[in-house]
Coordinates of C-alpha atoms and ligand atoms in Angstrom, one line a residue:
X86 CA -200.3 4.3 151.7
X87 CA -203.7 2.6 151.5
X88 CA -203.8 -0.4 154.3
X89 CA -205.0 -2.9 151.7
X90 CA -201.8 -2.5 150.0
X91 CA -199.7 -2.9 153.0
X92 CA -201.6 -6.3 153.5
X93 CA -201.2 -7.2 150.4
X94 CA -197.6 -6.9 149.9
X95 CA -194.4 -9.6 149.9
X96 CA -191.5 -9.0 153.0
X97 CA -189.2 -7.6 149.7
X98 CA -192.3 -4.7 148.6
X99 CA -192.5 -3.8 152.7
X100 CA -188.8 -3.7 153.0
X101 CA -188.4 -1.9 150.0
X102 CA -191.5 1.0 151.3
X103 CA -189.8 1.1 154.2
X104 CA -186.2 1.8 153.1
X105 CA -187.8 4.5 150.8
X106 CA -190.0 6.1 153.2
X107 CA -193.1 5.8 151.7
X108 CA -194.5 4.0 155.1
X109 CA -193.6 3.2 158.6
X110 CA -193.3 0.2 160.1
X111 CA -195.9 1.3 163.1
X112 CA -198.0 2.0 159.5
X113 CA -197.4 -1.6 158.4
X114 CA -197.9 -3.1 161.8
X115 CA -201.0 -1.1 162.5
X116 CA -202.5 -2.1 159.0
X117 CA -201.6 -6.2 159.7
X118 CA -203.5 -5.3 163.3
X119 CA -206.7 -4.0 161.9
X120 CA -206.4 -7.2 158.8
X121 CA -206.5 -9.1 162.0
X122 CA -209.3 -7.6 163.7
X123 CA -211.8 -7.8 159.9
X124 CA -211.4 -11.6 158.9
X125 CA -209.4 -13.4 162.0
X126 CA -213.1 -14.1 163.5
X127 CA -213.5 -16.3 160.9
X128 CA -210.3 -17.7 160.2
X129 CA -209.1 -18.1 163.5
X130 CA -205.4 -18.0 163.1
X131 CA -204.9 -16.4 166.1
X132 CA -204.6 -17.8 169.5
X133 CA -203.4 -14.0 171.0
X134 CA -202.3 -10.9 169.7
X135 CA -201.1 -8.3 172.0
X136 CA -201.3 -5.1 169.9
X137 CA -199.5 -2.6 172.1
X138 CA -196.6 -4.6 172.6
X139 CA -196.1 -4.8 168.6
X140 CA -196.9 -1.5 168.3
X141 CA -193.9 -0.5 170.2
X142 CA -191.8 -2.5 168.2
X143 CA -192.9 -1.3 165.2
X144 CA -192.0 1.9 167.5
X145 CA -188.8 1.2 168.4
X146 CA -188.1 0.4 164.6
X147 CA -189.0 3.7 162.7
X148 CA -186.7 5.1 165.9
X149 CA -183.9 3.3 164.4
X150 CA -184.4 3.4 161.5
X151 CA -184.7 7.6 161.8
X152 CA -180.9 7.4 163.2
X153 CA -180.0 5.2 160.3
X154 CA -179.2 2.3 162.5
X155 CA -181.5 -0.1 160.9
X156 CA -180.3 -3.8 161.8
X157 CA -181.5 -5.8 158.1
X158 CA -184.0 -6.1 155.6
X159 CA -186.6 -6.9 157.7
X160 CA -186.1 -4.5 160.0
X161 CA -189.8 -3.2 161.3
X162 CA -191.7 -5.9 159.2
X163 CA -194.2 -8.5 161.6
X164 CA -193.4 -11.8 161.9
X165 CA -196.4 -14.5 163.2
X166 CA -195.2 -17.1 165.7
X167 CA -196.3 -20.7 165.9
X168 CA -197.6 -21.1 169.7
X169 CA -195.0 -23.7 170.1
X170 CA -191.7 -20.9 169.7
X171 CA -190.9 -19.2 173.0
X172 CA -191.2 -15.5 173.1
X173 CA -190.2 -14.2 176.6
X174 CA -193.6 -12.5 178.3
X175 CA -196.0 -14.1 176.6
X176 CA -198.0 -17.0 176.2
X177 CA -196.9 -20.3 174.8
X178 CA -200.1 -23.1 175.3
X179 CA -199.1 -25.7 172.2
X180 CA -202.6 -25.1 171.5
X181 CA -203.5 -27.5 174.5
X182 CA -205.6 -26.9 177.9
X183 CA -202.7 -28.4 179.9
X184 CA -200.4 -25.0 179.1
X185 CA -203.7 -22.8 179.3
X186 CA -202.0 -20.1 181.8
X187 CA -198.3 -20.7 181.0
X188 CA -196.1 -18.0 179.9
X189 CA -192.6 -18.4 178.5
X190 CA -189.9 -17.6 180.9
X191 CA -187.2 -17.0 177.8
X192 CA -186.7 -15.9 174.6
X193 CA -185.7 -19.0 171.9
X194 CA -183.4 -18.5 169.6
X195 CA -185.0 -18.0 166.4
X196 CA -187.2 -15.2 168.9
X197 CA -183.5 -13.6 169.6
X198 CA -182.4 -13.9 166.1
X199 CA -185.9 -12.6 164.9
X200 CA -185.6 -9.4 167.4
X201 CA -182.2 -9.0 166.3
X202 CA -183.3 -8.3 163.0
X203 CA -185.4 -5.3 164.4
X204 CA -188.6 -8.0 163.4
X205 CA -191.9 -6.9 164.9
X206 CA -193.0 -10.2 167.0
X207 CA -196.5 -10.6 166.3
X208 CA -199.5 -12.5 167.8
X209 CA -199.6 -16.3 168.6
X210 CA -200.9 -18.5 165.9
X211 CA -202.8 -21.5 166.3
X212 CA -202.0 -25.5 166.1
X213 CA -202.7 -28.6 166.4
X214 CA -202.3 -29.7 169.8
X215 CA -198.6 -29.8 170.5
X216 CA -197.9 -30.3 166.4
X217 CA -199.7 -33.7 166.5
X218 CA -202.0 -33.5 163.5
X219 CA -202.6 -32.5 159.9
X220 CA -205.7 -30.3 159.9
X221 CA -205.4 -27.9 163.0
X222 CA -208.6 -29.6 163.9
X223 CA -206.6 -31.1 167.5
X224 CA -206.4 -27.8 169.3
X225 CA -207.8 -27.2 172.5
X226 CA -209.2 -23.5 171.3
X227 CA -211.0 -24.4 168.1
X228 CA -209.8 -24.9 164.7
X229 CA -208.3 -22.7 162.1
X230 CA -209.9 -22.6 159.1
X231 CA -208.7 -22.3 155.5
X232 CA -208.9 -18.9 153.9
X233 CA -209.8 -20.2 150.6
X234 CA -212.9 -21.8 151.5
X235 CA -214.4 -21.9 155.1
X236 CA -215.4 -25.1 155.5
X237 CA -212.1 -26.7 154.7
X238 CA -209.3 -27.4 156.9
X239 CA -206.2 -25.3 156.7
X240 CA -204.0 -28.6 157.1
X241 CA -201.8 -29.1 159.8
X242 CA -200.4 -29.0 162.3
X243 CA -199.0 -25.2 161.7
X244 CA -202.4 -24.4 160.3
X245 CA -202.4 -21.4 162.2
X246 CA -198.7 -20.1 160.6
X247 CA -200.2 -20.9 157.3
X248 CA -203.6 -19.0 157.3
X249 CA -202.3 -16.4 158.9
X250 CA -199.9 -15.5 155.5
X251 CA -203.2 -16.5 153.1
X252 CA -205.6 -14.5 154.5
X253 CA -202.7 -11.9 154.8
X254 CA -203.3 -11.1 158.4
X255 CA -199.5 -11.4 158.6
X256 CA -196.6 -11.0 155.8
X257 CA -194.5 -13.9 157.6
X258 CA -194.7 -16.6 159.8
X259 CA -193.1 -19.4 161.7
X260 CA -194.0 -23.2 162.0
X261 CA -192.6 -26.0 162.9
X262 CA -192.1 -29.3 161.5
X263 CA -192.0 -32.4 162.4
X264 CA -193.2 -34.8 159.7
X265 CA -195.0 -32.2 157.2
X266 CA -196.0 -29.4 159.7
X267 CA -194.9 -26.6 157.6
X268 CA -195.2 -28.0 154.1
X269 CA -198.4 -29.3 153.9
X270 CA -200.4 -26.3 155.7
X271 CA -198.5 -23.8 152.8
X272 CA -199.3 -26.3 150.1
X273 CA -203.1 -26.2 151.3
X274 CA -203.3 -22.5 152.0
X275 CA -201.7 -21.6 148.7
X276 CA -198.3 -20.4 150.2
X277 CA -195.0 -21.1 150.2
X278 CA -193.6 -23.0 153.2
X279 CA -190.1 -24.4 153.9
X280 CA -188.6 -27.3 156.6
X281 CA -184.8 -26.4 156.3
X282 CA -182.1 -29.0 156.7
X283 CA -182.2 -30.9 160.4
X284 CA -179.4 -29.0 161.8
X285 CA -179.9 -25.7 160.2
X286 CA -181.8 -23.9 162.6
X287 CA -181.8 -24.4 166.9
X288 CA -184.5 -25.7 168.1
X289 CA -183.8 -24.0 171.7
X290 CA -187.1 -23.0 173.1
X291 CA -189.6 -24.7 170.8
X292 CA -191.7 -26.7 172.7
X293 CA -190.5 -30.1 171.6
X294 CA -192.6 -33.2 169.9
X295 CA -190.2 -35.3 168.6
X296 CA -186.6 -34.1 169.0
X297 CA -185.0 -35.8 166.5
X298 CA -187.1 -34.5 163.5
X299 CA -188.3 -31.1 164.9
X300 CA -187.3 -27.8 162.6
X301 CA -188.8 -24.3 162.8
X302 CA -189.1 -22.7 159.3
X303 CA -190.5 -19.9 157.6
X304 CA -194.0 -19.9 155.5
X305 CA -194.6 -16.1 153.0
X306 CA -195.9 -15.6 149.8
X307 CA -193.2 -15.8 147.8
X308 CA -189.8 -17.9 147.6
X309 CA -187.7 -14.8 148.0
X310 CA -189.6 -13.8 151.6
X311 CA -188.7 -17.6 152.6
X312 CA -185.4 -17.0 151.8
X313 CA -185.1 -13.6 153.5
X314 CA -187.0 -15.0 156.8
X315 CA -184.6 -18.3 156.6
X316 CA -181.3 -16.0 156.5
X317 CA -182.4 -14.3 159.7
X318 CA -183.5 -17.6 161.6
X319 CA -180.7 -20.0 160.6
X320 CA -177.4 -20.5 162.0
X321 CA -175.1 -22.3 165.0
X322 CA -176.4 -22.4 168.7
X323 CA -174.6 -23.8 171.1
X324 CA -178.2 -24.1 173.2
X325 CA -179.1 -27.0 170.7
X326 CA -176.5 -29.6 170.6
X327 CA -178.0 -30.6 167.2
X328 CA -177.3 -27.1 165.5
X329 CA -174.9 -28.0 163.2
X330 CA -171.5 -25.6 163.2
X331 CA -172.2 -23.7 159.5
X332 CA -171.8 -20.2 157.6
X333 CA -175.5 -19.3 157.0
X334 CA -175.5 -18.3 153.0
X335 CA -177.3 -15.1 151.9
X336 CA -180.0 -16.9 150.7
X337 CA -181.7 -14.1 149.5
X338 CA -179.1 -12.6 146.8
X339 CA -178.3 -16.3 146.2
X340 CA -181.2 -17.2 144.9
X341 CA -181.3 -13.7 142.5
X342 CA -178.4 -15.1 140.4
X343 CA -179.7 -17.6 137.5
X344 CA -178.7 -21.1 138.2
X345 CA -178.1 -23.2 135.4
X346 CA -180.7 -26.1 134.8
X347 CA -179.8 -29.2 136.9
X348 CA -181.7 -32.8 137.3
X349 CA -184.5 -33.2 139.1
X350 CA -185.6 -36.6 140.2
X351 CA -189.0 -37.8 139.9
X352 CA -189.9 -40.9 142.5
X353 CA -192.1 -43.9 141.0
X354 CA -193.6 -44.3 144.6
X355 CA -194.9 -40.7 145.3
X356 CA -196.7 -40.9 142.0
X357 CA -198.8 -43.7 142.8
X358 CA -202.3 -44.3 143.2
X359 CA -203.8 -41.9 146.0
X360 CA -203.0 -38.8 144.7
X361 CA -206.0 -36.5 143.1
X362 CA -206.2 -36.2 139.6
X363 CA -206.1 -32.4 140.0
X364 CA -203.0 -32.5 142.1
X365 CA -201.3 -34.8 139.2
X366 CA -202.7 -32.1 136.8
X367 CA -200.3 -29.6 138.6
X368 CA -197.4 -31.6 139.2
X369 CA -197.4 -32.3 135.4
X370 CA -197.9 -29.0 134.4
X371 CA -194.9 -28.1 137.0
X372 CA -192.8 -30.8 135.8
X373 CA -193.1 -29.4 132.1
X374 CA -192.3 -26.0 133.4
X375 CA -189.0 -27.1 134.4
X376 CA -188.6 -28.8 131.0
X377 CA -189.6 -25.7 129.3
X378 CA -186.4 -24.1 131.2
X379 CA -184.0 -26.7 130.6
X380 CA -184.1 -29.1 133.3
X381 CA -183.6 -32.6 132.9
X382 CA -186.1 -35.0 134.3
X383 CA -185.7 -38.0 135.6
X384 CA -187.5 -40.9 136.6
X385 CA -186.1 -42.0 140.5
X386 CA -186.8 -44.9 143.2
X387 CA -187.0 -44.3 146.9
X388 CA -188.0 -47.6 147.4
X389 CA -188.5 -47.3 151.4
X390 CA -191.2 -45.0 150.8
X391 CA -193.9 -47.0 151.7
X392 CA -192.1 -47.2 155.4
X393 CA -192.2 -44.0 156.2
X394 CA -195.6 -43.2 157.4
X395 CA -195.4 -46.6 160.1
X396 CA -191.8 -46.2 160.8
X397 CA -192.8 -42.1 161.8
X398 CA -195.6 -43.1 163.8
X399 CA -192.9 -45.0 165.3
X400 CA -190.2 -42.8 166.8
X401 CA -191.9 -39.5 166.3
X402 CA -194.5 -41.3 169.2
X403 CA -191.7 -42.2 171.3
X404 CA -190.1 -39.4 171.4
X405 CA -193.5 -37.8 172.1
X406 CA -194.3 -39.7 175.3
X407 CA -190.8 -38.9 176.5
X408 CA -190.8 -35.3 175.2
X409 CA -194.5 -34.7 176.8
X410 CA -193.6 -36.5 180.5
X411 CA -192.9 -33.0 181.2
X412 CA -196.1 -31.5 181.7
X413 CA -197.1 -33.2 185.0
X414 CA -199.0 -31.3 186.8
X415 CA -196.1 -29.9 188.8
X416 CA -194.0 -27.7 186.5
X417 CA -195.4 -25.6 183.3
X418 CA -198.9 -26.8 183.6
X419 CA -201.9 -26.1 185.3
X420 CA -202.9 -28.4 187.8
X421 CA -205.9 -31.0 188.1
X422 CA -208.2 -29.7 191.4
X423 CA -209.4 -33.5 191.7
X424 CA -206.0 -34.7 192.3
X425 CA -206.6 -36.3 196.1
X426 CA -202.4 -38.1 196.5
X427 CA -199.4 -37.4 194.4
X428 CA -200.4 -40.1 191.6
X429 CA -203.3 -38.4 191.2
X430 CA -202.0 -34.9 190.6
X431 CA -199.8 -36.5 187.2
X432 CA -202.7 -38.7 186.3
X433 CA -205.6 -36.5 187.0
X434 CA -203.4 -33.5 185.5
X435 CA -202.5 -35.2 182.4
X436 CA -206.4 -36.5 181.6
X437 CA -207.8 -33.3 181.9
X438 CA -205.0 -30.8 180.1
X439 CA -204.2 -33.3 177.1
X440 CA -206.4 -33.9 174.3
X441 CA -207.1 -37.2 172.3
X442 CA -204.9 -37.1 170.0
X443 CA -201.8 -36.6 172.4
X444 CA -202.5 -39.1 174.6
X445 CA -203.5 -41.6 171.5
X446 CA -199.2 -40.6 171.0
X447 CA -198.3 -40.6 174.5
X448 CA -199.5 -44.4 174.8
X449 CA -198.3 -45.9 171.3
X450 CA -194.7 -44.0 172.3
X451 CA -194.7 -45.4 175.7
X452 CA -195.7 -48.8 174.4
X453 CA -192.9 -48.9 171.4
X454 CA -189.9 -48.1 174.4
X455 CA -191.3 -50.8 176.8
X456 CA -189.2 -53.0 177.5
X457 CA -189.8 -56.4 175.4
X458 CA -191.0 -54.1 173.0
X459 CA -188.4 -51.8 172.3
X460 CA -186.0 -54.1 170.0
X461 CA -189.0 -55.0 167.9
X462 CA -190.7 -51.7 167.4
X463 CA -188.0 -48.6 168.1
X464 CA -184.7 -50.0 167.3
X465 CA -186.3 -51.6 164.2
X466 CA -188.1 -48.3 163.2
X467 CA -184.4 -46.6 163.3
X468 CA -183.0 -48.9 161.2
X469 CA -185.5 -48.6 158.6
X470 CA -185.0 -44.8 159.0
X471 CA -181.2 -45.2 157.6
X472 CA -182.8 -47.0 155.1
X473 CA -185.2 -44.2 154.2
X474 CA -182.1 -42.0 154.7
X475 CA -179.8 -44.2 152.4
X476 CA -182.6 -44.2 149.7
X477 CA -182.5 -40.4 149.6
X478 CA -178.3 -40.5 148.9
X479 CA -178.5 -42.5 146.2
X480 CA -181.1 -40.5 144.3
X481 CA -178.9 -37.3 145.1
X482 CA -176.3 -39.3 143.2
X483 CA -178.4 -39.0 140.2
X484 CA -179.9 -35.7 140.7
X485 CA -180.2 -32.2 142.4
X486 CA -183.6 -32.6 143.4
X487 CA -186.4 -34.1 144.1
X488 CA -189.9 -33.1 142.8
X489 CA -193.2 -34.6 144.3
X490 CA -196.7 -33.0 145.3
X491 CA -196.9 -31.8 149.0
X492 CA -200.0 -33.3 149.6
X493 CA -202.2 -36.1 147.9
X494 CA -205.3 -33.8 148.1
X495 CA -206.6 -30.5 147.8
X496 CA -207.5 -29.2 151.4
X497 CA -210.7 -31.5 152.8
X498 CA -213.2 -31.0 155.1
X499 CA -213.7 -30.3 158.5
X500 CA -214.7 -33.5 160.0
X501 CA -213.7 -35.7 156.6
X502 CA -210.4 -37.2 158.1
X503 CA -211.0 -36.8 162.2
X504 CA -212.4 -40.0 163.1
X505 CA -210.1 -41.9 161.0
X506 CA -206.8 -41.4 162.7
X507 CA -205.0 -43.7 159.7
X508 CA -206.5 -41.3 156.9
X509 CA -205.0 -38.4 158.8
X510 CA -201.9 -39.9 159.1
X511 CA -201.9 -40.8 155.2
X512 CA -202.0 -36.7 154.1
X513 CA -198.3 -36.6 155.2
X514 CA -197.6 -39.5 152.7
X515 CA -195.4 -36.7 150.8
X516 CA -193.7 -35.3 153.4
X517 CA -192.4 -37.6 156.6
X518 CA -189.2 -39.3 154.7
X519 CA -187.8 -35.8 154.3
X520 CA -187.9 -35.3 158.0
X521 CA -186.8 -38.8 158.5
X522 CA -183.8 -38.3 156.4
X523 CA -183.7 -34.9 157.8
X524 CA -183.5 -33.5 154.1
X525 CA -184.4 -29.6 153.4
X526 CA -188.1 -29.7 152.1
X527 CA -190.1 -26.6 150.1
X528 CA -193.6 -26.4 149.1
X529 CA -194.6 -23.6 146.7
X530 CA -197.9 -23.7 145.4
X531 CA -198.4 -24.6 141.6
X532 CA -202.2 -24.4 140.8
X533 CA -205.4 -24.2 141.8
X534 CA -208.2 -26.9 142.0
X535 CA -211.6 -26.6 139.6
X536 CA -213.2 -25.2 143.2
X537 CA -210.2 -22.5 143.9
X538 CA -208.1 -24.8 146.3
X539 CA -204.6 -24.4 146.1
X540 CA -202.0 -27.0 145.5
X541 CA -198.9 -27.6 146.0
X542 CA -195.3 -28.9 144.6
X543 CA -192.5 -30.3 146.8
X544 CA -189.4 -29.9 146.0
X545 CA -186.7 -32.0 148.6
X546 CA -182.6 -30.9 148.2
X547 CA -179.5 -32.3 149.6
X548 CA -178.4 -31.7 153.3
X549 CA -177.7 -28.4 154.1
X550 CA -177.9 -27.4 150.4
X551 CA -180.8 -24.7 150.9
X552 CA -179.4 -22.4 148.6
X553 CA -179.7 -24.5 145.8
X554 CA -183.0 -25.9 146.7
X555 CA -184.4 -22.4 146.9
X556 CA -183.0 -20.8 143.6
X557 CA -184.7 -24.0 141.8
X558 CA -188.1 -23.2 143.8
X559 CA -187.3 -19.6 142.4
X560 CA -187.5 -20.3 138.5
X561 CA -190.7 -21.8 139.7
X562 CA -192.1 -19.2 141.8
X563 CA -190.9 -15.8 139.9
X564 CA -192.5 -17.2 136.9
X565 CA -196.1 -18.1 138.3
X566 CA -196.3 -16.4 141.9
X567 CA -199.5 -18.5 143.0
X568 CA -198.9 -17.5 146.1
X569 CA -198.9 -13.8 145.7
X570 CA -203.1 -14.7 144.7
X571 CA -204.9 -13.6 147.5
X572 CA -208.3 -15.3 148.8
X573 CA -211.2 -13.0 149.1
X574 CA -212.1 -13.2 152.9
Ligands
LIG274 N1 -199.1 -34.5 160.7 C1 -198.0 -35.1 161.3 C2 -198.3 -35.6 162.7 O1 -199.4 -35.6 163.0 C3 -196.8 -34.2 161.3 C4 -196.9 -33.2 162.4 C5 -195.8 -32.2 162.4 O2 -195.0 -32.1 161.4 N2 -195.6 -31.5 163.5 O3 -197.5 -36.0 163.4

């Protein structure tokens, strides 16, 4: 089969070649290598890539799968990994100096679930520096950039995750998010990207930013891949005390039944001023979609929107400086040759290894748990955040879901928001509460700007209801299939 088409193709068409023998996976593998090798110099998705090693996956795949022994649907397909998710062997770096030569000692568990699948682990993909951003402009080895148009950003932090599927040097990939990390790179690279439910999936051996709202999740084409990617990574660990003790659904035949049309909430404050008039354009022609098919819509308050973005910047930074105290010089991370005393080697180590941006975090988490401090900045930033959270249950009283834009813009610039720490901050307007109420979140993209951006639609479900949320991202997605539009690279 011609390698264009490989690259080109959705999870479902590769597991479908596969099962009927029209390909191989060392075939498919070898075709997402040499994609790879023709645009990655520009986009730069890629931190590493170690071709031989997936080669004898793919390998070790078609072996299988000549016994009959395959072990899913994905069996033999590649899978990109955020450089923030452990693989055993290889490197992990967070996209920052200070982890320059480290290389994980252990497997996480989505890597184990992923592997247990028969998944083909693919190369590293690229960040901003330990999650802490919204452009991929904060990493230590040079920004991604969007495969829609060069000189724009592909948003961030999993910028890498997200460029990687776009410019279809990958057919899935893993991010992380943490306040928008997954959504708002898919919505600005035009694919679909989902944070499951806090909970759903263990966070055992992602390099951690901010524990309490951390969740790896899956970025494809379409809604369907999402789904089949999500079934593999979800489920109990007993490594993550936060994994939450539930039957993972098949999320993938789920979401082939038709669901009936449901409510789906729109929120006053996420369609304020701010947003681009293109964006609105798309959400409106979204929103009449779902009228088209049935749904009801209806007009919601989260009224503790506005607190989300300074309440975030609250705990997410303290649980950064705490989470990052780690890399000291001592264990993980290279060490500073300047360091003359034992102060020095965590001070000296720590200036040189971390980049602005995390140590901008480091300092404003470090302030907001000082003592005198703490009661007025932390514990009052939780509170608000079960005020976010209690906002969220009372709309889910009234509806099924909740329908917003992913992102007030269009992707931007290189350069347009990097001085301005505050307008950076502001792109995740859309995003944070859902991490703060620890909601399941989807982007799927909905449009294109007048200059061939994509955009995106969010759509936020009930706790642990993922199923749901992704059958109603499905009427959506198997209708238009914007994300199955390719960029020309
Ligand atoms: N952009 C947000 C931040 O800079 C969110 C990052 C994330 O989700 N990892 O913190």
């Amino acid at each position: 089969m011609d390698q264009s088409n490989l690259t080109s193709a959705t999870a479902a068409d590769l597991a479908n070649f596969l099962d009927q023998g029209s390909c191989s996976s060392i075939e498919i593998t070898h075709a997402f290598i040499e994609r790879v090798k023709t645009v990655d110099d520009r986009v730069h998705a890629f931190l590493h890539l170690d071709e031989d090693d997936m080669l004898a996956q793919a390998n070790a795949s078609d072996q299988r799968r000549a016994k009959g022994e395959t072990l899913g649907s994905l069996d033999g397909i590649p899978v990109g990994m955020k450089d923030v998710i452990s693989v055993e062997g290889q490197p992990l770096t967070a996209a920052s100096k200070i982890l320059e030569n480290y290389i994980s000692p252990y497997d996480a568990t989505v890597t184990r679930n992923l592997k247990e699948a028969g998944m083909v682990i693919g190369g590293r993909l690229n960040l901003d520096e330990f999650a802490m951003g919204s452009s991929t402009e904060n990493s230590a080895y040079g920004p991604t950039r969007n495969p829609w148009n060069l000189d724009c950003v592909p948003g961030g932090s999993s910028g890498g995750s997200s460029a990687a599927v776009a410019a279809r040097e990958v057919p899935l990939s893993l991010g992380s998010d943490t306040g928008g990390s997954i959504r708002q790179p898919a919505s600005l690279c035009g694919v679909v990207g989902m944070k499951p439910t806090y909970g759903m999936v263990s966070r055992y051996g992602l390099a951690a930013f901010a524990s309490s709202l951390d969740q790896i999740g899956p970025f494809a084409q379409t809604v369907e891949d999402a789904a089949l990617l999500l079934e593999v990574i979800c489920g109990h660990d007993p490594m993550d005390s936060t994994s939450f003790p539930t039957e993972v659904p098949r999320y993938s035949s789920e979401i082939q039944s038709p669901i009936s049309p449901c409510k789906l909430g729109l929120p006053a404050e996420f369609f304020g001023p701010g947003m681009d008039d293109e964006v609105r354009k798309s959400i409106e022609d979204a929103i009449k979609f779902y009228e088209s098919k049935g749904f009801e819509i209806v007009q919601v308050s989260l009224p503790c929107t506005d607190l989300s973005i300074p309440v975030y910047y609250v705990i997410a930074t303290a649980e950064a400086s705490s989470n990052l105290a780690r890399y000291d010089g001592i264990r993980y991370t290279s060490r500073s040759l300047k360091a003359e005393n034992a102060i020095d080697v965590y001070s000296k180590s720590r200036g040189e290894g971390l980049g602005e941006e995390v140590k901008r975090r480091c300092i404003l988490g470090a302030y907001a748990l000082s003592s005198g401090y703490y009661d007025a900045y932390y514990l009052r930033a939780q509170k608000t955040r079960t005020l976010i959270r209690k906002d969220f249950e009372k709309v889910f009283e009234q509806v099924d879901a909740v329908l917003t834009p992913t992102s007030p813009t269009p992707a931007f610039k290189f350069g347009e928001k990097s001085d301005d720490p505050i307008s950076m901050y502001l792109s995740d307007v859309y995003t944070i509460s859902t991490n703060l109420a620890g909601l399941p979140g989807i982007s799927i993209p909905c449009g294109f700007s007048d200059s061939g951006l994509p955009i995106g639609m969010q759509l936020i479900g009930r706790a642990f209801e993922e199923s749901h949320l992704l059958s109603i991202a499905q009427v959506f997605d198997q209708e238009h299939g914007f994300g199955r539009q390719a960029p020309t690279l």
